[in-house]
Coordinates of C-alpha atoms in Angstrom, one line a residue:
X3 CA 0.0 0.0 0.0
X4 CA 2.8 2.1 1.0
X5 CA 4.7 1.7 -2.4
X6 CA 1.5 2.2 -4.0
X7 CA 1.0 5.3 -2.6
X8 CA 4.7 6.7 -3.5
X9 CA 4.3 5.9 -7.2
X10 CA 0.7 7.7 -7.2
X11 CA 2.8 10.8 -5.0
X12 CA 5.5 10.8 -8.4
X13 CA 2.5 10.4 -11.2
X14 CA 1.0 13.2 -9.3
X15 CA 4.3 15.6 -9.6
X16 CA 5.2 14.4 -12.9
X17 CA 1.7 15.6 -14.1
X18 CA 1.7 18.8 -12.7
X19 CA 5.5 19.2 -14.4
X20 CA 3.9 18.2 -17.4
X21 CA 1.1 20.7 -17.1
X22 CA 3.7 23.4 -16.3
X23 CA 5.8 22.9 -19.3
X24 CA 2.6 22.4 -21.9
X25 CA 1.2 25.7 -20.0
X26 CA 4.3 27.4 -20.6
X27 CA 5.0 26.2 -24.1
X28 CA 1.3 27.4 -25.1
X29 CA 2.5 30.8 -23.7
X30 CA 5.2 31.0 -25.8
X31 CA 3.8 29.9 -28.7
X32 CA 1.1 32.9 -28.0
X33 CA 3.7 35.6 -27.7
X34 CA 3.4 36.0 -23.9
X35 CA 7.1 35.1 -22.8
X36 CA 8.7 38.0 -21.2
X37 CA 11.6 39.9 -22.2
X38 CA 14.3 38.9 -19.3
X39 CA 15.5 41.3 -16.9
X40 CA 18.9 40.7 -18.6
X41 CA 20.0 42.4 -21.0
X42 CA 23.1 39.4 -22.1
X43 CA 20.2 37.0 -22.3
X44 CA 18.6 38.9 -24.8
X45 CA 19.3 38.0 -28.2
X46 CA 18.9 34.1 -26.7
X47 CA 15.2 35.2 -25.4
X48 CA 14.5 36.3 -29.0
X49 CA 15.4 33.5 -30.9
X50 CA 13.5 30.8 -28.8
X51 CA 10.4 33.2 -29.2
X52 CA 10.8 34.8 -32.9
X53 CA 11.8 31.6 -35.0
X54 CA 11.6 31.1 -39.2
X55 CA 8.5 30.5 -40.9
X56 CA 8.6 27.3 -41.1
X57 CA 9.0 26.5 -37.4
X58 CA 6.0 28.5 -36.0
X59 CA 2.7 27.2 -35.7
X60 CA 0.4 30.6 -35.2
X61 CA 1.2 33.1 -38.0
X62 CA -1.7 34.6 -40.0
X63 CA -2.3 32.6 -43.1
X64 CA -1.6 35.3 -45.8
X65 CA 1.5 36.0 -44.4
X66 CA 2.7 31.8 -44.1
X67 CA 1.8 32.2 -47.9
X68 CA 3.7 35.1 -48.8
X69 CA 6.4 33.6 -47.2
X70 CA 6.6 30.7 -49.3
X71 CA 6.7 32.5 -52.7
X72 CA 9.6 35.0 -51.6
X73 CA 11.6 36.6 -54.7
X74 CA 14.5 38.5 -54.4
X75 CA 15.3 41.9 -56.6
X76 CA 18.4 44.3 -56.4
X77 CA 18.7 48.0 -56.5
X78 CA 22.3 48.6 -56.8
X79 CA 23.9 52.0 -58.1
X80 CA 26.6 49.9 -59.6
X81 CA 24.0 47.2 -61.2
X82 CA 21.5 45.1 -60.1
X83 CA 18.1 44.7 -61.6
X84 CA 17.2 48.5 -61.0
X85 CA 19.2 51.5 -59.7
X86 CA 16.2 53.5 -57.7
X87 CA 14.9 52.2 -54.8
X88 CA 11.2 52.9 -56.5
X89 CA 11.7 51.5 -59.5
X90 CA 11.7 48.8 -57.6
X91 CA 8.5 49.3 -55.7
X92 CA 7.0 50.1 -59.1
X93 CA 7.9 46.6 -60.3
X94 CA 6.0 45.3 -57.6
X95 CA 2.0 44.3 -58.9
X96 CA -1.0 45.8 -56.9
X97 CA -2.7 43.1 -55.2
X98 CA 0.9 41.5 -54.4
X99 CA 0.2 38.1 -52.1
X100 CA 4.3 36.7 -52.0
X101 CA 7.1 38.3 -50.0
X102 CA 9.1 40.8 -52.4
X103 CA 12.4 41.4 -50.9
X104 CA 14.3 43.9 -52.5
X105 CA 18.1 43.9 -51.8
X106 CA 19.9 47.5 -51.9
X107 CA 23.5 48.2 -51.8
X108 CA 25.3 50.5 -50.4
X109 CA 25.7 53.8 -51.7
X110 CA 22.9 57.0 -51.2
X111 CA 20.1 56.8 -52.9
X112 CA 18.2 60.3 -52.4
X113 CA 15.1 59.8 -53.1
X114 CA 11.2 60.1 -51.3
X115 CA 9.8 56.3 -51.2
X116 CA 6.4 55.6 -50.5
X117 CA 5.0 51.9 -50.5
X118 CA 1.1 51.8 -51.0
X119 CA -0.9 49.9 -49.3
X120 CA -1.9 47.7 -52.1
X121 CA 1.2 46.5 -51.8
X122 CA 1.8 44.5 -48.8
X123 CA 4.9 42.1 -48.1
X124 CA 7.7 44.2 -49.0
X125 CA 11.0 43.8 -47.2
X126 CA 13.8 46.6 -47.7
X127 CA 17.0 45.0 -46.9
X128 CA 20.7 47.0 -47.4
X129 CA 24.4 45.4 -47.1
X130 CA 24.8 44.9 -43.6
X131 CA 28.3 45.8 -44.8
X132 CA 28.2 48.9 -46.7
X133 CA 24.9 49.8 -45.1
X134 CA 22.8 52.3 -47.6
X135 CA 21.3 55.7 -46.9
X136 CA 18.0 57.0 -48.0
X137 CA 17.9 60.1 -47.8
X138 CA 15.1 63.1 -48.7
X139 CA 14.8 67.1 -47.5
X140 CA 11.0 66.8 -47.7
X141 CA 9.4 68.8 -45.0
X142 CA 6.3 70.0 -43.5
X143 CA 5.8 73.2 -45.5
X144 CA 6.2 71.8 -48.7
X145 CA 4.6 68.2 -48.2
X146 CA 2.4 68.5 -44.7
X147 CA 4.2 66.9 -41.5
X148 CA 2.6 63.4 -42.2
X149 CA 3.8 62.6 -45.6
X150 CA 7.2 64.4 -45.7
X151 CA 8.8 61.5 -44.5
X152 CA 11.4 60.3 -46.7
X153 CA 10.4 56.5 -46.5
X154 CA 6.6 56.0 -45.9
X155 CA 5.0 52.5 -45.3
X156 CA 1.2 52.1 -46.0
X157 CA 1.1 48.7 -46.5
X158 CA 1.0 45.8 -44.2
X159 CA 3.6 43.2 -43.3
X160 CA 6.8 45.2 -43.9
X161 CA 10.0 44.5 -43.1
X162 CA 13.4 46.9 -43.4
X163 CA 17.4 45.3 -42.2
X164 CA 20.1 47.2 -42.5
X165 CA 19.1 50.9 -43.6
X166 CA 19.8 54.8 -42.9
X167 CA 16.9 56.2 -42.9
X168 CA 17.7 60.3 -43.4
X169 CA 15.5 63.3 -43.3
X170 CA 18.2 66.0 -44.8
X171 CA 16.1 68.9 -44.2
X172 CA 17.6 71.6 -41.9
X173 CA 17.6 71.7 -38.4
X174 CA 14.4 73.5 -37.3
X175 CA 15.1 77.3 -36.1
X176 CA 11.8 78.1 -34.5
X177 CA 11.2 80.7 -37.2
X178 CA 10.5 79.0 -40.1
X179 CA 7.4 77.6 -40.3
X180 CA 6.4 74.0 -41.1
X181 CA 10.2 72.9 -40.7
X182 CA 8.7 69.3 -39.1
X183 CA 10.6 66.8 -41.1
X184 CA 9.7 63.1 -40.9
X185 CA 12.5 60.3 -41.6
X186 CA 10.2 56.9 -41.5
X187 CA 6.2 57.0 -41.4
X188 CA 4.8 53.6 -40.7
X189 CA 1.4 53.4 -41.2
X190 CA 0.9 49.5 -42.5
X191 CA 0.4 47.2 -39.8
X192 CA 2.8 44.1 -38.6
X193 CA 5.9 46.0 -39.8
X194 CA 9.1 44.9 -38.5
X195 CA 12.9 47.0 -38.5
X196 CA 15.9 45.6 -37.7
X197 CA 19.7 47.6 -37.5
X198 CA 18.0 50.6 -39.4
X199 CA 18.9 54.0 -38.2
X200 CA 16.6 56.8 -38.0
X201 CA 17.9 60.8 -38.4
X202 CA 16.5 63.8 -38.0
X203 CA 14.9 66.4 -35.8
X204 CA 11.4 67.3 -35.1
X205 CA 9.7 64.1 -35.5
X206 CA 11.8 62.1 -37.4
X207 CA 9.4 58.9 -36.7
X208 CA 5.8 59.2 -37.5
X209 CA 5.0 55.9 -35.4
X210 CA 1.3 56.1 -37.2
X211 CA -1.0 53.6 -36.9
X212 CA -0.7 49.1 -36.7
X213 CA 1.5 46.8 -34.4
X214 CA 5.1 47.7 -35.5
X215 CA 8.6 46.4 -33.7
X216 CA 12.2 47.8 -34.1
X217 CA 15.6 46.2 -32.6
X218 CA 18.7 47.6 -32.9
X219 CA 17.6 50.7 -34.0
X220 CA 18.5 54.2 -33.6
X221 CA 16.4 57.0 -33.5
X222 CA 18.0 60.7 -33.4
X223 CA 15.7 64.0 -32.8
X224 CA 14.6 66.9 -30.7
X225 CA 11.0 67.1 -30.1
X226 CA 8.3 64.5 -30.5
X227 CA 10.6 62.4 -32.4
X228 CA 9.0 59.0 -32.4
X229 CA 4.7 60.6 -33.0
X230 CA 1.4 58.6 -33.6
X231 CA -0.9 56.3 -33.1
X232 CA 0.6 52.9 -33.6
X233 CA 0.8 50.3 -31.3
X234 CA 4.6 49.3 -30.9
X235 CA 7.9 48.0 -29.2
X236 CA 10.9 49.4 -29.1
X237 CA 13.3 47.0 -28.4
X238 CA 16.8 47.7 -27.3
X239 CA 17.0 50.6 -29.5
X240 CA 18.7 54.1 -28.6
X241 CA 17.2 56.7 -28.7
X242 CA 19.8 60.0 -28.8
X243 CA 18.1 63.5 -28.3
X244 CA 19.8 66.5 -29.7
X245 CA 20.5 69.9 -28.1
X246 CA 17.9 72.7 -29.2
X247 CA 17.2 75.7 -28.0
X248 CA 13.3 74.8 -27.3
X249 CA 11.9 71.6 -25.4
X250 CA 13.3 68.7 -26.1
X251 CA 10.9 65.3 -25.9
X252 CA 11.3 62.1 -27.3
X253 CA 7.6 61.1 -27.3
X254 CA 4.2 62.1 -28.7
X255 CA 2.2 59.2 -28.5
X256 CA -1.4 60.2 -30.0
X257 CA -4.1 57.8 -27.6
X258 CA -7.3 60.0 -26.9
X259 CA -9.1 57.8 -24.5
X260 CA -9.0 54.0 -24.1
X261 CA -8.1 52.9 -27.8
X262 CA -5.5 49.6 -27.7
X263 CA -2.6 51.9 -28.2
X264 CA 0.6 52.7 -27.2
X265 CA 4.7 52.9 -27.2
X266 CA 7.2 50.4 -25.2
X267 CA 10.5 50.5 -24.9
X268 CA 12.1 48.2 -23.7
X269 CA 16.4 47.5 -22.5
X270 CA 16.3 50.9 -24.5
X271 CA 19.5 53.4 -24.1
X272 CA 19.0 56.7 -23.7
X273 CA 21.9 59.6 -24.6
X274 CA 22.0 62.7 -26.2
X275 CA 23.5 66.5 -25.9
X276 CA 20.0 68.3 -24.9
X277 CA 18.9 69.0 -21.3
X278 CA 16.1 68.4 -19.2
X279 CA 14.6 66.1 -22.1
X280 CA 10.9 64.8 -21.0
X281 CA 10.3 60.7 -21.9
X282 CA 6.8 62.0 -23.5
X283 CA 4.1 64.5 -23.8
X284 CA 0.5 64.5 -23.2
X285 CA 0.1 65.7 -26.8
X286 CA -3.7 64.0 -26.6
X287 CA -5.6 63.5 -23.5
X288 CA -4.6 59.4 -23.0
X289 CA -1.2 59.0 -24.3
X290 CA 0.3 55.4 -23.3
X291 CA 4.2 55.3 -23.0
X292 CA 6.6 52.9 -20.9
X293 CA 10.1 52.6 -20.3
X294 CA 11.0 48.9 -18.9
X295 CA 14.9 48.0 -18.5
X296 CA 16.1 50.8 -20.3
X297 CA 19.2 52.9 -19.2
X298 CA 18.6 56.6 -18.8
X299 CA 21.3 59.1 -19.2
X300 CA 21.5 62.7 -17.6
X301 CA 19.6 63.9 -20.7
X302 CA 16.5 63.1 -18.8
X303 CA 14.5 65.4 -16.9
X304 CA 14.0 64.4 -13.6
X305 CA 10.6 65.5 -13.8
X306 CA 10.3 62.7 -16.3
X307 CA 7.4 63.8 -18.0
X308 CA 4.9 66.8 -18.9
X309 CA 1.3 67.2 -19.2
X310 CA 1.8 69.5 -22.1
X311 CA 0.4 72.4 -20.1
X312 CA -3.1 70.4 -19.7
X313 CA -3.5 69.5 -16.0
X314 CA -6.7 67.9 -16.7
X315 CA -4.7 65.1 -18.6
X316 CA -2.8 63.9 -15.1
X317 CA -5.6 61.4 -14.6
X318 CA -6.0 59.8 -18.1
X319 CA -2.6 59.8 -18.9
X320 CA -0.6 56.5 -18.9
X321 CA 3.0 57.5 -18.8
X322 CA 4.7 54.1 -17.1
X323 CA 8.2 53.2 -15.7
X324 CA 9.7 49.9 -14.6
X325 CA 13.2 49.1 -13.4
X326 CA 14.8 51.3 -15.1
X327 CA 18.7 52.3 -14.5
X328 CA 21.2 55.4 -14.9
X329 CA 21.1 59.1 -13.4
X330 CA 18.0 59.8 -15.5
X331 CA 15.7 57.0 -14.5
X332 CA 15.7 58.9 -10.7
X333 CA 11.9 58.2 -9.5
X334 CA 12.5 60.8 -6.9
X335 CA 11.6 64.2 -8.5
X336 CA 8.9 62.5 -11.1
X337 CA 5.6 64.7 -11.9
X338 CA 2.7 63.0 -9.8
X339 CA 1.3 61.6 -12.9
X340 CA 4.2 59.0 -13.6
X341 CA 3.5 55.5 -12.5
X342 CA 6.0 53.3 -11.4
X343 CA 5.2 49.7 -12.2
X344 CA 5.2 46.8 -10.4
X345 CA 6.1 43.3 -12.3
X346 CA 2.4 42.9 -12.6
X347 CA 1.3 46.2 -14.1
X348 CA 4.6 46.1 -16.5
X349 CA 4.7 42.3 -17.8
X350 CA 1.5 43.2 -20.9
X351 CA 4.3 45.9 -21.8
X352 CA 7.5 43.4 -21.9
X353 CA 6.3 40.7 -24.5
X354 CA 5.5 39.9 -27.7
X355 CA 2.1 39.9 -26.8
X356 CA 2.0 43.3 -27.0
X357 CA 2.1 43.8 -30.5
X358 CA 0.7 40.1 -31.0
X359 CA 3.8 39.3 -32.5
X360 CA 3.0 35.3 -32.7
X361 CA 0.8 36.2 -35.8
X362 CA 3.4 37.7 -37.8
X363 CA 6.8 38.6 -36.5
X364 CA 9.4 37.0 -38.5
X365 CA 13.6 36.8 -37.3
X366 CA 15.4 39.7 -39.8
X367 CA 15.6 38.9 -43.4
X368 CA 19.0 37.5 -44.5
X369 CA 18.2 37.1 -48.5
X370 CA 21.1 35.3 -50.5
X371 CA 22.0 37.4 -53.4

């Protein structure tokens, strides 16, 4: 009887192992593993959660598709199948259904790209060696804030590797009117950027509208330099703010009440040559911004944040910190309104999940050409 009941005590613990591991494989499968504390165990956590294709189980149809047809066609200034970037765009058919990765190499191409939204599945991918620049001076007084940008994305399922990303118009004097200058809009949703680089001053990323995810990115500006509406993590990316003689603020995050939006950064780095930069503005009434693991320089207020002059925002604002480190991350002299997380309230902010990157986020495209 005695034995009897040992071996029922194991079947019970090796059942509730099993259960444990199943639950936490589902999880993972579903996009809900959270980013480690760690920043060393980073690039490990990603490749057990963000694998190839053909090894995950829960992407969206279209996209599994898509995937399967890839092509490859080069814009080189040297050669290749086209010399401008949007030749190559033009190639692609309206309607496209299979992944279109077009390869650039290095060299500047100056030029204003826009990918429509009838044509989703388009990855931009540059030399990782001789990285490329796009570049454009296109600016709010001749084009309207929105579509100045020098690269916009409007359709879905995008992916850019390996880019310069360059808004060359002049620093804005604060005289000159509609000197806003956008480097990258993103208004497609399930767009993905890898080791691109993002210059310019007032915002240089319109962050518009979809799920969107950037790693190892930098993003350089003065005020509201990452703007919008989308829905999107930032993941160990720097973000460098530039002296100017007005306020300096890296974020303008454009939620009005309870719509599922929001910016996250996450084992971010924070530098730059400004002073008393705020992490975000209240530039709507509901704005949702946090800062997990990411290492704050002195560039950072210590106030942290602003209401934007609208006190009546302090209690619909969501302006969110969690374990952050460096002399800028100081909770001590935060504006009432900042919240500092606990594991609980931060862990929706510090996954996949938050962009529902198990239906579509792919590892960074490494074409053979």
């Amino acid at each position: 009887m005695t034995g009897r009941k040992k071996w029922m005590g194991i079947h019970a613990a090796l059942m509730m192992i099993t259960t444990i591991l199943l639950a936490a494989t589902v999880s993972m499968a579903d996009g809900d593993a959270v980013v480690p504390a760690g920043k060393s165990e980073l690039d490990k956590w990603f490749n057990n959660n963000v694998k190839p294709f053909k090894e995950q189980k829960s992407l969206d149809a279209a996209l599994v598709t898509a995937e399967e047809g890839a092509k490859v066609v080069k814009v080189m200034q040297d050669g290749g199948d086209y010399k401008k970037i949007m030749e190559a765009i033009d190639s692609i058919p309206a309607g496209n259904t299979k992944r279109v990765i077009v390869y650039i190499g290095g060299g500047t191409y100056n030029e204003k790209i826009t990918i429509p939204k009838n044509k989703p599945f388009v990855t931009l991918v540059g030399d990782s060696k001789n990285i490329p620049n796009l570049t454009y001076s296109g600016d709010a007084a001749k084009y309207g804030t929105v579509n100045s940008a020098t690269l916009a994305v409007e359709s879905d399922y995008f992916t850019a590797a390996n880019l310069n990303i360059i808004n060359s118009s002049p620093k804005p004097d604060g005289k000159r009117e509609g000197a806003q200058a956008v480097a990258l809009r993103v208004s497609g949703t399930k767009a993905a950027l890898y080791n691109c680089k993002m210059y310019g001053f007032q915002d240089t990323i319109c962050d518009d509208k979809g799920y969107h995810f950037f790693k190892d990115c930098y993003v350089e500006g003065t005020v509201d330099f990452i703007f919008g509406s989308g829905k999107s993590l930032y993941l160990s990316t720097h973000l460098h703010v530039l002296g100017d003689t007005g306020m300096t603020v890296i974020t303008a995050q454009a939620r009005d009440s309870k719509e599922d939006t929001g910016y996250s950064f996450v084992h971010c780095n924070i530098t730059g040559t400004a002073k008393g930069t705020f992490l975000g503005r209240a530039w709507r009434a509901s704005p949702q911004v946090v800062y997990a693991y990411t290492a704050m320089g002195e560039v950072v207020s210590p106030e942290g944040w602003t209401d934007n002059r609208h006190p009546e925002y302090d209690n619909s604002v969501n302006f969110g910190e969690y374990k952050c480190i460096g002399p800028g991350s100081s909770m001590s002299k935060r504006v009432k309104f900042t919240k500092e997380l606990s594991e609980a309230d931060a862990k929706p902010y510090i996954s996949l999940s938050f962009i529902e990157g198990s239906k579509w986020l792919l590892p960074p495209p490494n074409p053979k050409v």
